[in-house]
Amino acid sequence: MIDSQVLSKINSWKVGNNLNFCLGADVGGSGIRFCLTNANDQNDKIEPGHIKVKSAQEFMNAFDNLHQAIQSVAKGAKCVGSSIACAGLRKEDTVQVMNWNGPAENQTIRISKINQNLFPKSHSLVLNDLEAGAYGVIALGESGKANEYFQKLWGPKGGSLLSKYYHTAVMAMGSGLGSALIIKEPETHANVVMPTESGYLMSSSRGMEHPNYNKEIGTLEFISDRYFDGQLNPPYEDLASGHGIVDDYDALIHGKSGLDAGQIAEMAKKGDLNAKTAMKNHYIFFTRLAKQLAYGTNCRSIVMALSNQVANKWLIDEILPELEAEFKDATAWRWIREVSVYSQVKECNVNMVGTTYVAHYCANHKI
């Protein structure tokens, strides 16, 4: 249920006879969050709260119900720009939200069927979740708020969260592992976001003479046997993510624990050795992917974002020397020293910041 009293603030946004607003939405495995903003001031916002959504039909209903609730308190209010972040596979007129259970039709949103009162034609966009996160990083950088939410873990003196002349990679672990690239256009220095599927890159191990080789190869072989009949190295997402933590833990105990990521994280905080080692290992693999992204895309800034970074700050601080050593232990080590790595340290829905930023762009441009 959407609280009409919360929405009633929208009436203060009226200018003359017009009441225009923009809409951002962040879709996750358990539901959707909306953020309405004044079309003339994106810092003036209304957030109705979390709405449970676990299917495409419930998603459509949430938009219909929000439209009705808005009109009940501010008749004639008009959405002039909209953006939705979804963790899913985008193809033409559809996006498939893989975190929802059931058959494909239960997971598949038809973009053209979204209520156009809140998703206006030619002034709206559906984004990949980390694509939205990258726009959120851009928005925080442009507003001067980046230092409030992100902390440099290591890197050369100076620099900034959003690289001034080079590309920036944004990475995040949730139930899976996502990443997006902020490409710096060489002539205008404008930022262009490209979503990637880097979490599916096949992992790599240390060389046989490295002291950690036997431990690492044991983890990789265990997870490869679990998912790929031992024929492929697992992708980084199976090593560094919510389900990756479970895989890492199960590899250490050589069996199926039945635990989830939250339970393992709680055990690690209480000092359980296997749980803490699994958490550390999943950050080592996350950092290894960050190193590969830096090389492969010529980034000078890596941003590790979203709430898991904040929740796990206690561990990141503790193992920071090991993470930095992993990142800098590379063939072209002189080059990698020029890359700055940042981590989110304060709660902020960066995806929602990004959808709001893009919604205002959509309001002022024909898409």
Coordinates of C-alpha atoms in Angstrom, one line a residue:
M1 CA 0.0 0.0 0.0
I2 CA 1.3 3.5 -1.0
D3 CA 0.9 6.1 1.7
S4 CA -1.0 9.0 0.1
Q5 CA 0.1 11.4 2.9
V6 CA 3.7 10.8 1.9
L7 CA 2.8 11.6 -1.7
S8 CA 0.9 14.8 -0.9
K9 CA 4.1 16.8 -0.7
I10 CA 4.1 16.7 -4.5
N11 CA 1.6 19.5 -4.6
S12 CA 4.3 22.0 -3.4
W13 CA 6.0 21.3 -6.8
K14 CA 3.3 23.1 -8.8
V15 CA 4.5 26.0 -11.0
G16 CA 1.7 28.0 -12.4
N17 CA -0.8 25.5 -13.7
N18 CA 1.8 22.7 -14.2
L19 CA 2.8 20.0 -11.7
N20 CA 5.6 18.1 -13.3
F21 CA 7.7 15.4 -11.8
C22 CA 10.3 12.8 -12.7
L23 CA 10.3 9.1 -11.6
G24 CA 13.2 6.8 -10.7
A25 CA 12.7 3.2 -9.9
D26 CA 15.1 0.4 -8.6
V27 CA 13.9 -3.2 -9.1
G28 CA 15.4 -5.9 -7.0
G29 CA 14.7 -9.5 -6.2
S30 CA 12.2 -8.8 -3.5
G31 CA 10.5 -5.6 -4.8
I32 CA 10.7 -2.1 -6.2
R33 CA 11.6 1.3 -4.8
F34 CA 10.3 4.5 -6.3
C35 CA 11.7 8.0 -6.1
L36 CA 9.6 11.0 -7.3
T37 CA 11.5 14.2 -7.8
N38 CA 10.5 17.8 -8.6
A39 CA 11.1 18.2 -12.3
N40 CA 12.8 21.5 -11.5
D41 CA 15.0 20.3 -8.7
Q42 CA 16.1 16.7 -8.5
N43 CA 17.2 17.1 -4.9
D44 CA 13.5 17.7 -3.9
K45 CA 12.2 14.2 -3.6
I46 CA 9.6 11.8 -2.3
E47 CA 10.3 8.1 -1.6
P48 CA 7.2 6.1 -1.0
G49 CA 9.2 3.1 0.4
H50 CA 9.7 -0.5 -0.6
I51 CA 6.9 -2.3 -2.4
K52 CA 7.0 -6.1 -2.7
V53 CA 7.2 -7.3 -6.3
K54 CA 8.1 -10.8 -7.4
S55 CA 6.7 -11.1 -10.9
A56 CA 6.2 -9.1 -14.1
Q57 CA 2.4 -8.7 -13.3
E58 CA 3.1 -7.4 -9.8
F59 CA 5.6 -5.0 -11.3
M60 CA 2.9 -3.7 -13.7
N61 CA 0.4 -3.4 -10.8
A62 CA 2.9 -1.4 -8.8
F63 CA 3.1 1.2 -11.5
D64 CA -0.7 1.3 -12.0
N65 CA -1.2 1.7 -8.2
L66 CA 1.4 4.4 -7.9
H67 CA -0.2 6.4 -10.7
Q68 CA -3.6 6.1 -9.1
A69 CA -2.2 7.1 -5.7
I70 CA -0.5 10.2 -7.2
Q71 CA -3.6 11.3 -9.0
S72 CA -5.7 10.9 -5.8
V73 CA -3.6 13.6 -4.1
A74 CA -2.5 15.7 -7.1
K75 CA -4.9 15.4 -10.0
G76 CA -3.2 16.3 -13.3
A77 CA 0.3 15.7 -12.0
K78 CA 2.5 14.7 -15.0
C79 CA 5.5 12.5 -15.2
V80 CA 7.9 14.1 -17.7
G81 CA 10.9 11.8 -17.4
S82 CA 11.3 8.2 -16.1
S83 CA 14.1 5.7 -15.6
I84 CA 14.0 2.1 -14.2
A85 CA 17.0 0.0 -13.0
C86 CA 16.5 -3.7 -13.4
A87 CA 18.9 -6.6 -12.6
G88 CA 18.1 -8.5 -15.7
L89 CA 18.6 -9.4 -19.3
R90 CA 17.5 -6.6 -21.7
K91 CA 16.5 -7.6 -25.2
E92 CA 14.5 -5.2 -27.5
D93 CA 11.1 -4.6 -25.8
T94 CA 11.7 -7.0 -22.9
V95 CA 13.8 -7.2 -19.7
Q96 CA 14.0 -10.5 -17.8
V97 CA 14.5 -10.1 -14.1
M98 CA 16.4 -13.3 -13.2
N99 CA 15.9 -12.8 -9.4
W100 CA 12.2 -13.5 -9.7
N101 CA 11.2 -17.2 -9.4
G102 CA 9.1 -19.1 -11.8
P103 CA 9.0 -19.5 -15.6
A104 CA 10.4 -16.9 -18.1
E105 CA 7.0 -15.3 -18.6
N106 CA 6.8 -14.6 -14.8
Q107 CA 10.1 -12.9 -15.0
T108 CA 9.7 -10.9 -18.3
I109 CA 8.6 -7.3 -18.3
R110 CA 7.3 -5.9 -21.6
I111 CA 8.7 -2.4 -21.6
S112 CA 6.0 -1.0 -24.0
K113 CA 3.3 -2.2 -21.6
I114 CA 4.5 -0.2 -18.6
N115 CA 2.0 2.5 -17.6
Q116 CA 2.9 5.4 -19.9
N117 CA 1.6 7.9 -17.4
L118 CA 4.7 7.0 -15.3
F119 CA 6.9 5.8 -18.2
P120 CA 6.3 8.4 -20.9
K121 CA 7.1 7.4 -24.5
S122 CA 10.3 9.0 -25.8
H123 CA 11.2 10.3 -22.4
S124 CA 12.0 7.1 -20.5
L125 CA 14.7 4.4 -20.2
V126 CA 15.2 1.0 -18.7
L127 CA 18.7 0.5 -17.4
N128 CA 20.8 -2.4 -16.2
D129 CA 21.2 -2.2 -12.4
L130 CA 25.0 -1.5 -12.5
E131 CA 24.4 0.9 -15.5
A132 CA 22.2 2.9 -13.1
G133 CA 24.9 2.6 -10.4
A134 CA 27.4 4.1 -12.8
Y135 CA 25.1 7.0 -13.5
G136 CA 24.8 7.3 -9.7
V137 CA 28.6 7.6 -9.4
I138 CA 28.6 10.3 -12.1
A139 CA 25.8 12.2 -10.3
L140 CA 27.5 12.0 -6.9
G141 CA 30.8 13.1 -8.6
E142 CA 29.2 16.1 -10.3
S143 CA 27.4 17.2 -7.2
G144 CA 30.5 17.1 -5.0
K145 CA 29.1 14.5 -2.7
A146 CA 31.3 11.5 -3.7
N147 CA 33.7 11.9 -0.7
E148 CA 30.7 11.6 1.6
Y149 CA 30.0 8.1 0.5
F150 CA 33.2 6.7 -0.9
Q151 CA 36.7 6.2 0.5
K152 CA 40.0 5.6 -1.4
L153 CA 41.4 2.2 -0.5
W154 CA 44.7 2.7 -2.3
G155 CA 46.1 4.5 -5.3
P156 CA 48.4 7.5 -6.2
K157 CA 48.0 10.8 -4.5
G158 CA 45.4 13.1 -6.0
G159 CA 42.9 11.7 -8.5
S160 CA 39.2 11.5 -8.0
L161 CA 36.4 8.9 -7.8
L162 CA 35.4 9.7 -11.3
S163 CA 38.6 9.8 -13.4
K164 CA 39.0 13.1 -15.1
Y165 CA 40.7 11.9 -18.3
Y166 CA 40.4 8.1 -18.2
H167 CA 37.7 5.5 -17.9
T168 CA 36.2 4.4 -14.6
A169 CA 34.8 0.9 -13.7
V170 CA 31.9 0.5 -11.2
M171 CA 31.6 -2.9 -9.6
A172 CA 29.2 -4.4 -7.1
M173 CA 28.4 -7.7 -5.4
G174 CA 24.8 -8.5 -4.5
S175 CA 23.2 -11.9 -5.2
G176 CA 25.4 -11.8 -8.4
L177 CA 28.4 -9.7 -9.5
G178 CA 27.7 -6.7 -11.8
S179 CA 29.9 -4.0 -13.4
A180 CA 29.6 -1.1 -15.7
L181 CA 32.2 1.1 -17.5
I182 CA 32.1 4.9 -17.5
I183 CA 33.8 5.8 -20.7
K184 CA 35.5 9.1 -20.9
E185 CA 34.9 10.6 -24.4
P186 CA 38.3 11.8 -25.5
E187 CA 37.5 15.1 -27.1
T188 CA 34.6 16.5 -24.9
H189 CA 35.5 14.5 -21.7
A190 CA 31.8 13.6 -21.5
N191 CA 30.9 10.4 -19.5
V192 CA 29.2 7.6 -21.4
V193 CA 28.1 4.5 -19.5
M194 CA 28.3 1.0 -20.9
P195 CA 26.9 -1.9 -18.9
T196 CA 29.0 -5.1 -19.0
E197 CA 28.7 -8.7 -18.1
S198 CA 32.2 -8.9 -16.6
G199 CA 31.0 -11.1 -13.8
Y200 CA 30.8 -14.0 -16.3
L201 CA 34.5 -13.7 -17.2
M202 CA 36.2 -17.0 -16.4
S203 CA 38.4 -16.8 -13.3
S204 CA 42.1 -17.4 -13.2
S205 CA 44.4 -18.9 -10.6
R206 CA 47.9 -18.2 -9.4
G207 CA 50.9 -20.0 -10.9
M208 CA 51.9 -23.4 -9.5
E209 CA 54.9 -21.9 -7.6
H210 CA 52.7 -19.3 -5.8
P211 CA 52.3 -20.2 -2.0
N212 CA 48.5 -19.9 -2.3
Y213 CA 48.2 -22.0 -5.4
N214 CA 47.0 -25.3 -3.8
K215 CA 44.3 -23.5 -1.7
E216 CA 43.1 -21.5 -4.7
I217 CA 43.0 -24.4 -7.1
G218 CA 41.1 -26.5 -4.6
T219 CA 38.4 -23.8 -4.4
L220 CA 38.3 -23.4 -8.2
E221 CA 38.1 -27.2 -8.8
F222 CA 35.3 -27.6 -6.2
I223 CA 33.1 -24.9 -7.7
S224 CA 33.9 -26.1 -11.3
D225 CA 32.8 -29.6 -10.3
R226 CA 29.6 -28.1 -8.8
Y227 CA 28.5 -26.2 -11.8
F228 CA 30.5 -27.2 -14.9
D229 CA 31.4 -30.9 -14.4
G230 CA 35.0 -29.9 -13.8
Q231 CA 35.5 -28.8 -17.4
L232 CA 35.6 -25.0 -17.0
N233 CA 37.0 -22.5 -14.6
P234 CA 34.1 -20.9 -12.8
P235 CA 33.1 -17.3 -13.6
Y236 CA 34.0 -14.6 -11.1
E237 CA 30.3 -14.4 -10.1
D238 CA 30.5 -17.9 -8.7
L239 CA 33.4 -16.8 -6.5
A240 CA 32.6 -13.2 -5.6
S241 CA 28.9 -12.6 -4.9
G242 CA 26.2 -13.6 -2.4
H243 CA 26.0 -17.1 -3.8
G244 CA 29.8 -17.0 -4.4
I245 CA 30.4 -16.7 -0.6
V246 CA 28.4 -19.9 -0.1
D247 CA 30.4 -21.6 -2.8
D248 CA 33.7 -20.4 -1.2
Y249 CA 32.6 -21.6 2.2
D250 CA 31.4 -25.0 0.9
A251 CA 34.8 -25.4 -0.9
L252 CA 36.5 -25.0 2.5
I253 CA 34.4 -27.7 4.2
H254 CA 34.3 -29.9 1.1
G255 CA 30.6 -30.3 1.2
K256 CA 27.2 -28.6 1.1
S257 CA 26.6 -26.4 4.2
G258 CA 23.0 -25.3 3.6
L259 CA 24.0 -21.8 4.8
D260 CA 23.2 -18.5 3.0
A261 CA 25.5 -15.5 2.6
G262 CA 23.9 -13.6 5.5
Q263 CA 24.5 -16.5 7.9
I264 CA 28.1 -16.9 6.7
A265 CA 28.8 -13.2 7.1
E266 CA 27.4 -13.2 10.6
M267 CA 29.5 -16.2 11.5
A268 CA 32.6 -14.4 10.2
K269 CA 31.9 -11.4 12.4
K270 CA 31.7 -13.8 15.4
G271 CA 35.1 -15.2 14.5
D272 CA 34.3 -18.5 12.7
L273 CA 37.5 -19.3 10.8
N274 CA 36.0 -21.0 7.8
A275 CA 33.4 -18.2 7.4
K276 CA 35.9 -15.5 7.7
T277 CA 38.3 -17.2 5.2
A278 CA 35.4 -17.6 2.7
M279 CA 34.6 -13.9 3.1
K280 CA 38.2 -13.0 2.5
N281 CA 38.6 -15.3 -0.5
H282 CA 35.5 -13.8 -2.2
Y283 CA 37.1 -10.3 -1.8
I284 CA 40.4 -11.6 -3.2
F285 CA 38.6 -12.8 -6.3
F286 CA 36.6 -9.6 -6.5
T287 CA 39.8 -7.7 -6.4
R288 CA 41.3 -9.9 -9.1
L289 CA 38.5 -9.1 -11.4
A290 CA 38.9 -5.4 -10.6
K291 CA 42.6 -5.7 -11.7
Q292 CA 41.5 -7.4 -15.0
L293 CA 38.9 -4.7 -15.6
A294 CA 41.6 -2.0 -15.0
Y295 CA 43.9 -3.6 -17.6
G296 CA 41.3 -4.6 -20.1
T297 CA 39.5 -1.3 -20.3
N298 CA 42.3 1.1 -19.4
C299 CA 40.6 2.4 -16.2
R300 CA 42.4 4.7 -13.8
S301 CA 39.6 4.4 -11.2
I302 CA 37.8 1.4 -9.8
V303 CA 34.7 2.0 -7.7
M304 CA 33.4 -0.8 -5.5
A305 CA 29.8 0.2 -4.7
L306 CA 26.5 -0.6 -3.0
S307 CA 25.5 -1.8 0.5
N308 CA 27.5 -4.9 0.8
Q309 CA 30.7 -2.8 0.8
V310 CA 29.3 -0.8 3.6
A311 CA 28.2 -3.8 5.6
N312 CA 31.6 -5.5 5.1
K313 CA 33.8 -2.5 5.9
W314 CA 35.0 -4.2 9.1
L315 CA 36.5 -7.0 7.0
I316 CA 37.8 -4.8 4.2
D317 CA 39.7 -2.7 6.7
E318 CA 41.2 -5.8 8.3
I319 CA 42.4 -7.5 5.0
L320 CA 43.2 -4.3 3.1
P321 CA 46.9 -5.0 2.8
E322 CA 46.1 -8.4 1.3
L323 CA 43.6 -6.9 -1.2
E324 CA 46.1 -4.2 -2.2
A325 CA 48.8 -6.8 -2.7
E326 CA 46.5 -8.9 -4.9
F327 CA 45.6 -5.9 -7.0
K328 CA 49.3 -4.8 -7.5
D329 CA 50.7 -8.3 -7.9
A330 CA 50.6 -8.2 -11.7
T331 CA 52.7 -8.4 -14.8
A332 CA 52.6 -4.7 -15.7
W333 CA 52.9 -3.7 -12.1
R334 CA 54.2 -0.2 -12.8
W335 CA 51.0 0.6 -14.7
I336 CA 48.6 -0.8 -12.2
R337 CA 50.1 1.5 -9.5
E338 CA 48.5 4.4 -11.3
V339 CA 45.0 3.0 -10.7
S340 CA 42.9 4.3 -7.7
V341 CA 40.5 1.9 -6.0
Y342 CA 37.5 3.2 -4.0
S343 CA 34.9 1.6 -1.8
Q344 CA 31.5 2.7 -0.6
V345 CA 31.6 3.4 3.2
K346 CA 28.2 5.0 3.8
E347 CA 24.7 3.9 2.9
C348 CA 23.3 5.4 -0.2
N349 CA 21.2 3.8 -2.9
V350 CA 23.6 4.6 -5.7
N351 CA 21.3 2.9 -8.2
M352 CA 18.4 5.1 -7.3
V353 CA 20.6 8.2 -7.5
G354 CA 21.5 7.0 -11.0
T355 CA 17.9 6.4 -12.1
T356 CA 16.9 9.9 -10.8
Y357 CA 19.8 11.4 -12.7
V358 CA 18.8 9.7 -15.9
A359 CA 15.1 10.4 -15.4
H360 CA 15.9 14.1 -15.4
Y361 CA 18.0 13.7 -18.6
C362 CA 15.0 11.9 -20.2
A363 CA 12.7 14.8 -19.2
N364 CA 14.8 17.2 -21.2
H365 CA 15.7 15.1 -24.2
K366 CA 13.8 12.9 -26.6
I367 CA 15.0 9.3 -26.3

